[in-house]
Amino acid sequence: MSKEKEFAKELINFIYDSPTAFHAVDSAKAILDKQGFTELKEESSWNLEKGGKYYVTKNDSALTAFVVGLGKIEEHGFRIIGAHTDSPCFRIKPAAEMTVEEHYVKLNTETYSGPILSTWMDRPLSLAGRVTLRGGDLFNPTTKLVNINKPILIIPNLAIHMNRNVNQGVELNKQKDMLPLMGLINESLEKGNYLISTIAKILNVEYKEILDFDLFLYEYEKGTIVGLNDEFISSPRMDDLAMVHAGITAIAKSEAVNSTNVVVCFDNEDIGSTSKQGADSPLLSDILERIVLTMGGDRQDYFRAIAKSFMISADMAHAVHPNVGEKHDPQNRPVINKGPAIKISANMKYITDSNSAAVYASICKQAEVPVQRFVNRSDEAGGSTIGPITASHLNIRGVDIGNPSLAMHSIRELGGVMDHTYVTKSFVEFFK
């Protein structure tokens, strides 16, 4: 097996173990713990050392890892890679169990972000997330992660015999058409609280101890390597767990240098980042300032450090589509496995400018990594990233990049085996 294919399988395993943002943070922590990183708590006093490796979490769904530089922070600044832990999916509502036709039990859900709805139909689904339990402190209840890890749900299509125009396109109603079937009523289901009872059994607690939950649907089937020459990665949540995995892998391998290296994995990017654990918050700026202050600097040193810093906003990019090539810019057409793409927008949907693009291109050249450019068609709005949002909180240079992919926001996205190695090599070089 080639080292690139082996590394791609590591990504597939990482994604499989990370069905929610909470689990993605837990998976990242496991990688960092193996490399000697120390977990810090927001509420505790920090004692940092030059060359020390640390991480801190927020809401169990966002994580910031850093290696304190050997030089003066105000002179060498921060080298930051940003990504996000969330992906489009469906969240379970309170009082979720719904009885239909006196026989079926389905779950009431709310759409999270913008999934391609049709891709969720007729697939084995499961549930995972965070459960809040009764604890000794009213303001600090106990939380536990849960993953049912069994195909207990499915969203069935309507047969073509009852929907003859289905192949001409059908608008799916999120409240009506996208509710997953859980089972048929039997003795245990008739007792009610079936979902809560199942979770309580997994966590080995009484169901009355469960106060609330953040539960999400996910595709049960694991990702895989596909293609005639094993060149593609087909997996859920490539956007953006591929960049999370690459960033965490790079900083876990990194040695202390003069600058302070940082990887920040925000939550809630797919719904606008406006949360305490999202990019549109003081999360990152507070942590960076706290590092400066803990290392003996003052607020002026913090501003000097930011002026010396650089950020890579890493979020998956759009590869040119083999069937719908006309949807792409006529000149800038990234291809899978030809290297990460620098993302450019005249309207600053991406943080990139010519200066920062040149910096990242030079890093790739030094790492012997090919690099491409992505620009939307002028008549297509496109999306945005954590880059511009972070720049609104930090006066920092930066570039938006991402690996080219197909079917973004589908339940199953497609990326490149070589690209995952390429982007990780560029991150390792960046941290040098």
Coordinates of C-alpha atoms in Angstrom, one line a residue:
M1 CA 0.0 0.0 0.0
S2 CA 1.3 3.5 -0.9
K3 CA 1.9 5.9 2.0
E4 CA -0.6 8.3 0.4
K5 CA -3.3 5.6 0.3
E6 CA -2.5 4.6 3.9
F7 CA -2.8 8.2 5.0
A8 CA -6.1 8.5 3.2
K9 CA -7.4 5.5 5.2
E10 CA -6.3 7.3 8.4
L11 CA -8.5 10.1 7.3
I12 CA -11.4 7.7 6.6
N13 CA -11.0 6.2 10.1
F14 CA -10.9 9.7 11.6
I15 CA -14.1 10.7 9.9
Y16 CA -15.8 7.4 10.8
D17 CA -14.9 8.0 14.5
S18 CA -16.2 11.6 14.2
P19 CA -19.9 11.4 13.4
T20 CA -20.5 14.8 15.1
A21 CA -18.5 17.9 15.9
F22 CA -18.3 16.7 19.5
H23 CA -16.7 13.4 18.3
A24 CA -14.4 15.2 15.9
V25 CA -12.9 17.2 18.8
D26 CA -12.6 13.9 20.8
S27 CA -10.8 12.3 17.9
A28 CA -8.5 15.3 17.6
K29 CA -7.7 15.2 21.3
A30 CA -6.7 11.5 21.0
I31 CA -4.2 12.4 18.3
L32 CA -2.8 15.3 20.3
D33 CA -2.6 13.3 23.6
K34 CA -0.5 10.6 21.9
Q35 CA 2.0 13.4 20.9
G36 CA 2.4 14.7 24.4
F37 CA 0.0 17.7 24.3
T38 CA -1.4 19.0 27.6
E39 CA -5.1 19.9 27.9
L40 CA -5.8 23.3 29.4
K41 CA -9.1 24.5 30.9
E42 CA -10.5 27.9 30.2
E43 CA -11.4 28.4 33.8
S44 CA -8.0 27.5 35.2
S45 CA -4.8 29.6 35.4
W46 CA -2.4 28.8 32.6
N47 CA 1.3 28.1 33.1
L48 CA 2.9 27.9 29.7
E49 CA 6.5 27.1 28.7
K50 CA 8.4 27.8 25.5
G51 CA 8.3 24.7 23.3
G52 CA 5.3 23.5 25.3
K53 CA 2.4 21.7 23.5
Y54 CA -1.2 22.5 24.6
Y55 CA -4.8 22.5 23.6
V56 CA -8.1 23.9 24.9
T57 CA -11.7 23.1 24.0
K58 CA -14.9 25.0 23.9
N59 CA -18.4 23.5 24.2
D60 CA -16.8 20.1 23.5
S61 CA -17.2 20.9 19.8
A62 CA -14.3 23.4 19.1
L63 CA -10.6 22.9 19.8
T64 CA -7.5 25.1 19.7
A65 CA -4.1 23.4 19.8
F66 CA -0.8 25.3 19.9
V67 CA 3.0 24.9 20.3
V68 CA 4.5 27.8 22.1
G69 CA 7.4 29.3 20.0
L70 CA 11.0 29.5 21.1
G71 CA 11.3 33.1 20.1
K72 CA 9.6 36.2 21.4
I73 CA 6.0 36.1 20.4
E74 CA 5.8 39.8 19.6
E75 CA 8.7 39.4 17.1
H76 CA 7.7 36.1 15.5
G77 CA 3.9 36.0 15.9
F78 CA 1.5 33.1 15.3
R79 CA 1.2 30.7 12.4
I80 CA -2.4 29.7 12.4
I81 CA -4.4 27.0 10.5
G82 CA -8.2 27.3 10.8
A83 CA -10.8 24.7 9.9
H84 CA -14.3 23.7 11.2
T85 CA -15.7 20.6 12.9
D86 CA -19.4 20.7 11.8
S87 CA -21.1 19.4 8.6
P88 CA -24.6 19.7 7.2
C89 CA -27.0 17.1 8.7
F90 CA -30.2 16.8 10.8
R91 CA -30.6 17.5 14.5
I92 CA -33.1 15.6 16.6
K93 CA -35.8 17.9 18.1
P94 CA -37.2 17.6 21.7
A95 CA -40.1 15.1 22.1
A96 CA -38.9 13.6 18.9
E97 CA -40.9 10.3 18.7
M98 CA -43.9 10.5 16.3
T99 CA -46.4 7.7 15.9
V100 CA -47.8 7.3 12.3
E101 CA -50.6 5.1 11.0
E102 CA -50.6 3.5 14.5
H103 CA -47.7 1.3 13.5
Y104 CA -44.6 3.4 12.5
V105 CA -42.4 5.4 14.8
K106 CA -40.4 8.2 13.2
L107 CA -38.2 11.0 14.7
N108 CA -38.9 14.7 14.4
T109 CA -35.8 16.5 13.1
E110 CA -34.5 20.0 12.1
T111 CA -32.2 20.5 9.2
Y112 CA -28.7 21.8 10.2
S113 CA -27.1 24.0 7.5
G114 CA -27.7 23.1 3.8
P115 CA -27.4 19.4 3.1
I116 CA -28.3 18.0 -0.4
L117 CA -31.5 16.5 0.9
S118 CA -32.0 13.8 -1.7
T119 CA -28.7 12.2 -0.8
W120 CA -30.0 11.3 2.6
M121 CA -32.8 9.2 1.3
D122 CA -32.8 5.4 1.5
R123 CA -29.5 5.2 3.4
P124 CA -28.9 3.4 6.7
L125 CA -28.5 6.2 9.3
S126 CA -27.5 6.3 12.9
L127 CA -27.5 8.8 15.8
A128 CA -24.7 10.4 17.8
G129 CA -24.0 13.5 19.8
R130 CA -23.8 14.9 23.3
V131 CA -26.0 14.0 26.2
T132 CA -26.4 16.2 29.3
L133 CA -26.9 14.3 32.6
R134 CA -27.9 15.4 36.1
G135 CA -24.9 16.4 38.1
G136 CA -23.9 17.7 41.5
D137 CA -23.6 21.3 40.3
L138 CA -26.8 22.9 38.9
F139 CA -24.8 25.2 36.6
N140 CA -22.3 22.5 35.5
P141 CA -24.3 19.3 34.7
T142 CA -22.4 16.2 33.5
T143 CA -22.0 15.7 29.7
K144 CA -21.2 12.5 27.9
L145 CA -20.7 11.6 24.2
V146 CA -22.9 8.9 22.7
N147 CA -22.8 7.1 19.4
I148 CA -25.4 4.5 18.8
N149 CA -23.2 3.1 16.0
K150 CA -26.0 0.9 14.6
P151 CA -28.2 1.6 11.5
I152 CA -31.4 2.4 13.4
L153 CA -32.9 4.9 11.0
I154 CA -33.8 5.4 7.3
I155 CA -35.6 8.1 5.3
P156 CA -37.6 6.2 2.7
N157 CA -38.3 7.6 -0.7
L158 CA -41.8 7.5 -2.3
A159 CA -42.1 4.9 -4.9
I160 CA -41.9 6.1 -8.5
H161 CA -45.4 4.5 -9.1
M162 CA -46.8 7.2 -6.8
N163 CA -44.5 9.9 -8.0
R164 CA -44.1 9.6 -11.8
N165 CA -42.3 12.9 -12.1
V166 CA -39.6 12.2 -9.5
N167 CA -36.9 12.1 -12.2
Q168 CA -37.9 15.5 -13.4
G169 CA -37.0 16.9 -10.0
V170 CA -39.0 17.0 -6.8
E171 CA -38.8 19.6 -4.0
L172 CA -38.4 17.9 -0.7
N173 CA -40.1 19.4 2.3
K174 CA -37.8 19.3 5.3
Q175 CA -40.6 18.9 7.9
K176 CA -42.6 16.4 5.9
D177 CA -40.3 14.3 3.7
M178 CA -37.1 14.2 5.7
L179 CA -38.2 12.6 8.9
P180 CA -36.4 9.3 9.5
L181 CA -38.3 6.0 10.2
M182 CA -37.1 4.4 13.4
G183 CA -39.2 1.2 13.7
L184 CA -42.5 -0.4 14.2
I185 CA -44.5 -0.1 17.4
N186 CA -44.1 -3.1 19.7
E187 CA -44.3 -3.6 23.5
S188 CA -41.1 -1.6 24.2
L189 CA -42.0 1.2 21.9
E190 CA -45.5 1.6 23.3
K191 CA -43.9 2.5 26.7
G192 CA -42.6 5.8 25.2
N193 CA -39.2 7.4 25.6
Y194 CA -37.7 4.7 23.4
L195 CA -34.9 6.8 22.1
I196 CA -34.0 8.2 25.6
S197 CA -34.1 4.7 27.0
T198 CA -31.8 3.4 24.3
I199 CA -29.3 6.2 25.0
A200 CA -29.6 5.6 28.8
K201 CA -28.8 1.9 28.2
I202 CA -25.7 2.8 26.2
L203 CA -24.4 5.3 28.8
N204 CA -25.4 2.9 31.6
V205 CA -27.5 5.5 33.4
E206 CA -31.2 5.8 34.4
Y207 CA -33.2 7.5 31.7
K208 CA -34.5 10.0 34.2
E209 CA -30.9 11.2 34.7
I210 CA -30.9 12.5 31.1
L211 CA -31.8 16.2 31.1
D212 CA -31.2 17.1 27.5
F213 CA -29.2 16.2 24.4
D214 CA -27.6 17.4 21.2
L215 CA -28.2 14.5 18.8
F216 CA -27.6 14.4 15.1
L217 CA -28.2 11.9 12.2
Y218 CA -25.2 10.6 10.3
E219 CA -24.6 8.1 7.5
Y220 CA -23.8 4.7 9.1
E221 CA -21.7 3.4 6.2
K222 CA -17.9 4.1 6.5
G223 CA -16.0 6.0 3.8
T224 CA -13.9 4.1 1.3
I225 CA -11.2 4.4 -1.4
V226 CA -12.7 4.3 -4.9
G227 CA -11.6 4.7 -8.5
L228 CA -9.8 2.4 -11.0
N229 CA -6.5 3.3 -9.5
D230 CA -7.6 3.9 -5.9
E231 CA -7.3 7.7 -6.5
F232 CA -10.5 9.0 -4.8
I233 CA -11.8 9.2 -1.3
S234 CA -15.6 8.7 -0.9
S235 CA -16.7 9.7 2.5
P236 CA -19.2 11.7 4.6
R237 CA -18.1 15.0 6.1
M238 CA -15.0 15.5 4.0
D239 CA -16.0 19.2 4.3
D240 CA -14.4 20.0 6.6
L241 CA -13.0 17.0 8.6
A242 CA -10.4 16.4 6.0
M243 CA -8.9 19.9 6.8
V244 CA -9.3 19.3 10.5
H245 CA -7.4 16.0 10.2
A246 CA -4.6 17.5 8.1
G247 CA -4.2 20.4 10.5
I248 CA -4.2 18.3 13.6
T249 CA -1.8 15.8 12.0
A250 CA 0.6 18.7 11.0
I251 CA 0.7 20.3 14.4
A252 CA 1.0 17.0 16.2
K253 CA 4.2 16.3 14.1
S254 CA 5.6 19.8 14.4
E255 CA 8.6 20.7 16.5
A256 CA 8.9 24.1 18.3
V257 CA 10.2 26.9 16.2
N258 CA 10.5 30.6 16.8
S259 CA 6.8 31.4 15.9
T260 CA 3.9 30.0 17.9
N261 CA 2.0 27.4 15.8
V262 CA -1.7 27.2 16.2
V263 CA -4.6 25.0 14.8
V264 CA -8.1 26.2 15.6
C265 CA -11.1 24.0 14.8
F266 CA -14.2 26.1 15.0
D267 CA -17.8 24.8 15.2
N268 CA -20.9 26.1 13.5
E269 CA -19.2 27.4 10.3
D270 CA -21.9 25.9 8.2
I271 CA -24.6 28.0 9.9
G272 CA -22.8 31.3 10.0
S273 CA -20.3 30.9 12.8
T274 CA -22.3 33.1 15.2
S275 CA -21.8 31.0 18.4
K276 CA -19.4 31.1 21.3
Q277 CA -17.6 28.2 19.7
G278 CA -17.7 29.7 16.2
A279 CA -15.3 31.9 14.2
D280 CA -17.6 34.9 14.7
S281 CA -16.7 35.1 18.4
P282 CA -13.7 36.2 20.5
L283 CA -12.7 32.5 20.9
L284 CA -9.4 32.7 18.9
S285 CA -8.5 36.3 19.8
D286 CA -8.9 35.6 23.5
I287 CA -6.7 32.5 23.3
L288 CA -4.0 34.2 21.4
E289 CA -4.0 37.2 23.8
R290 CA -3.9 34.9 26.7
I291 CA -0.9 33.1 25.3
V292 CA 1.0 36.4 25.0
L293 CA 0.0 37.6 28.5
T294 CA 0.9 34.2 30.1
M295 CA 4.3 34.4 28.5
G296 CA 5.0 37.7 30.1
G297 CA 3.9 40.1 27.4
D298 CA 1.4 42.9 27.5
R299 CA -1.4 44.1 25.3
Q300 CA 1.0 46.0 23.0
D301 CA 3.0 42.8 22.6
Y302 CA -0.2 41.1 21.6
F303 CA -0.9 43.6 18.9
R304 CA 2.7 43.3 17.7
A305 CA 2.4 39.6 17.6
I306 CA -0.8 39.7 15.5
A307 CA 0.8 42.1 13.0
K308 CA 3.6 39.4 12.6
S309 CA 1.1 36.6 12.2
F310 CA -0.4 34.6 9.2
M311 CA -3.4 32.4 8.9
I312 CA -4.4 29.6 6.6
S313 CA -8.2 29.2 6.5
A314 CA -8.6 25.6 5.3
D315 CA -12.0 24.6 3.9
M316 CA -12.7 22.2 1.0
A317 CA -12.8 23.7 -2.5
H318 CA -14.8 22.9 -5.6
A319 CA -13.2 20.7 -8.2
V320 CA -14.3 21.1 -11.8
H321 CA -17.3 18.7 -12.3
P322 CA -16.9 16.1 -15.0
N323 CA -20.6 16.3 -15.9
V324 CA -21.4 20.0 -15.3
G325 CA -18.2 21.8 -16.3
E326 CA -20.1 24.9 -17.4
K327 CA -20.8 25.7 -13.7
H328 CA -17.1 26.6 -13.2
D329 CA -14.9 29.6 -14.1
P330 CA -13.7 29.2 -17.7
Q331 CA -10.0 29.6 -16.8
N332 CA -9.6 28.5 -13.1
R333 CA -10.7 24.9 -13.0
P334 CA -9.2 22.9 -10.1
V335 CA -8.9 19.1 -10.6
I336 CA -8.8 16.4 -7.9
N337 CA -5.3 15.2 -7.0
K338 CA -3.6 18.2 -8.6
G339 CA -2.9 19.9 -5.2
P340 CA -4.8 22.3 -2.9
A341 CA -6.5 25.2 -4.4
I342 CA -6.1 28.9 -3.4
K343 CA -9.6 30.4 -3.1
I344 CA -10.0 33.9 -4.5
S345 CA -13.0 36.3 -4.4
A346 CA -13.1 39.9 -5.6
N347 CA -15.9 40.5 -3.0
M348 CA -13.8 39.0 -0.2
K349 CA -15.9 35.9 0.4
Y350 CA -12.4 34.5 0.9
I351 CA -9.6 36.2 2.9
T352 CA -7.1 35.8 0.1
D353 CA -5.2 38.7 -1.6
S354 CA -2.3 38.6 -3.9
N355 CA 0.2 38.9 -1.0
S356 CA -1.2 36.0 1.0
A357 CA -1.7 33.9 -2.2
A358 CA 2.0 34.3 -3.0
V359 CA 2.9 33.3 0.5
Y360 CA 1.0 30.0 0.4
A361 CA 2.1 29.3 -3.2
S362 CA 5.7 29.7 -2.0
I363 CA 5.1 27.4 0.9
C364 CA 3.8 24.8 -1.5
K365 CA 6.7 25.2 -3.8
Q366 CA 9.1 24.7 -0.9
A367 CA 7.2 21.6 0.2
E368 CA 7.1 20.3 -3.5
V369 CA 3.3 20.4 -3.5
P370 CA 1.4 21.4 -6.6
V371 CA -1.1 24.3 -6.1
Q372 CA -4.2 25.4 -8.0
R373 CA -6.5 28.4 -8.0
F374 CA -10.3 28.5 -7.5
V375 CA -12.5 31.4 -8.5
N376 CA -16.3 31.2 -8.8
R377 CA -18.0 32.0 -12.1
S378 CA -18.9 35.7 -12.1
D379 CA -22.6 34.8 -12.2
E380 CA -22.4 32.3 -9.3
A381 CA -22.4 33.7 -5.8
G382 CA -20.5 30.8 -4.2
G383 CA -19.9 30.3 -0.5
S384 CA -17.7 31.8 2.2
T385 CA -15.4 30.5 5.0
I386 CA -14.1 31.2 8.4
G387 CA -11.3 33.3 6.8
P388 CA -13.1 36.7 6.4
I389 CA -15.0 36.1 9.6
T390 CA -11.8 35.6 11.6
A391 CA -10.3 38.6 9.9
S392 CA -13.1 40.8 11.2
H393 CA -11.9 39.9 14.8
L394 CA -8.2 39.7 14.2
N395 CA -6.1 42.2 12.2
I396 CA -4.2 39.4 10.5
R397 CA -3.0 38.4 7.0
G398 CA -4.3 35.2 5.7
V399 CA -5.2 33.0 2.7
D400 CA -8.2 30.7 2.0
I401 CA -7.3 27.3 0.6
G402 CA -8.9 23.8 0.3
N403 CA -8.6 20.5 -1.4
P404 CA -10.7 20.2 -4.6
S405 CA -13.8 18.0 -4.0
L406 CA -17.0 17.0 -5.7
A407 CA -20.6 16.8 -4.3
M408 CA -19.9 19.2 -1.4
H409 CA -22.7 19.0 1.2
S410 CA -23.9 15.7 -0.1
I411 CA -24.2 12.9 2.5
R412 CA -21.1 11.5 0.7
E413 CA -18.4 13.7 -0.8
L414 CA -15.5 12.9 -3.1
G415 CA -11.9 14.0 -2.7
G416 CA -8.5 12.9 -3.7
V417 CA -6.0 10.5 -2.1
M418 CA -3.0 12.5 -3.2
D419 CA -4.5 15.8 -2.3
H420 CA -4.8 14.8 1.4
T421 CA -1.1 14.1 1.5
Y422 CA -0.3 17.3 -0.5
V423 CA -2.3 19.7 1.8
T424 CA -0.8 18.1 5.0
K425 CA 2.7 18.5 3.6
S426 CA 2.0 22.2 3.0
F427 CA 0.8 22.5 6.6
V428 CA 3.9 20.8 7.9
E429 CA 6.1 23.2 5.9
F430 CA 4.0 26.2 7.1
F431 CA 4.7 25.2 10.7
K432 CA 8.5 24.9 10.0

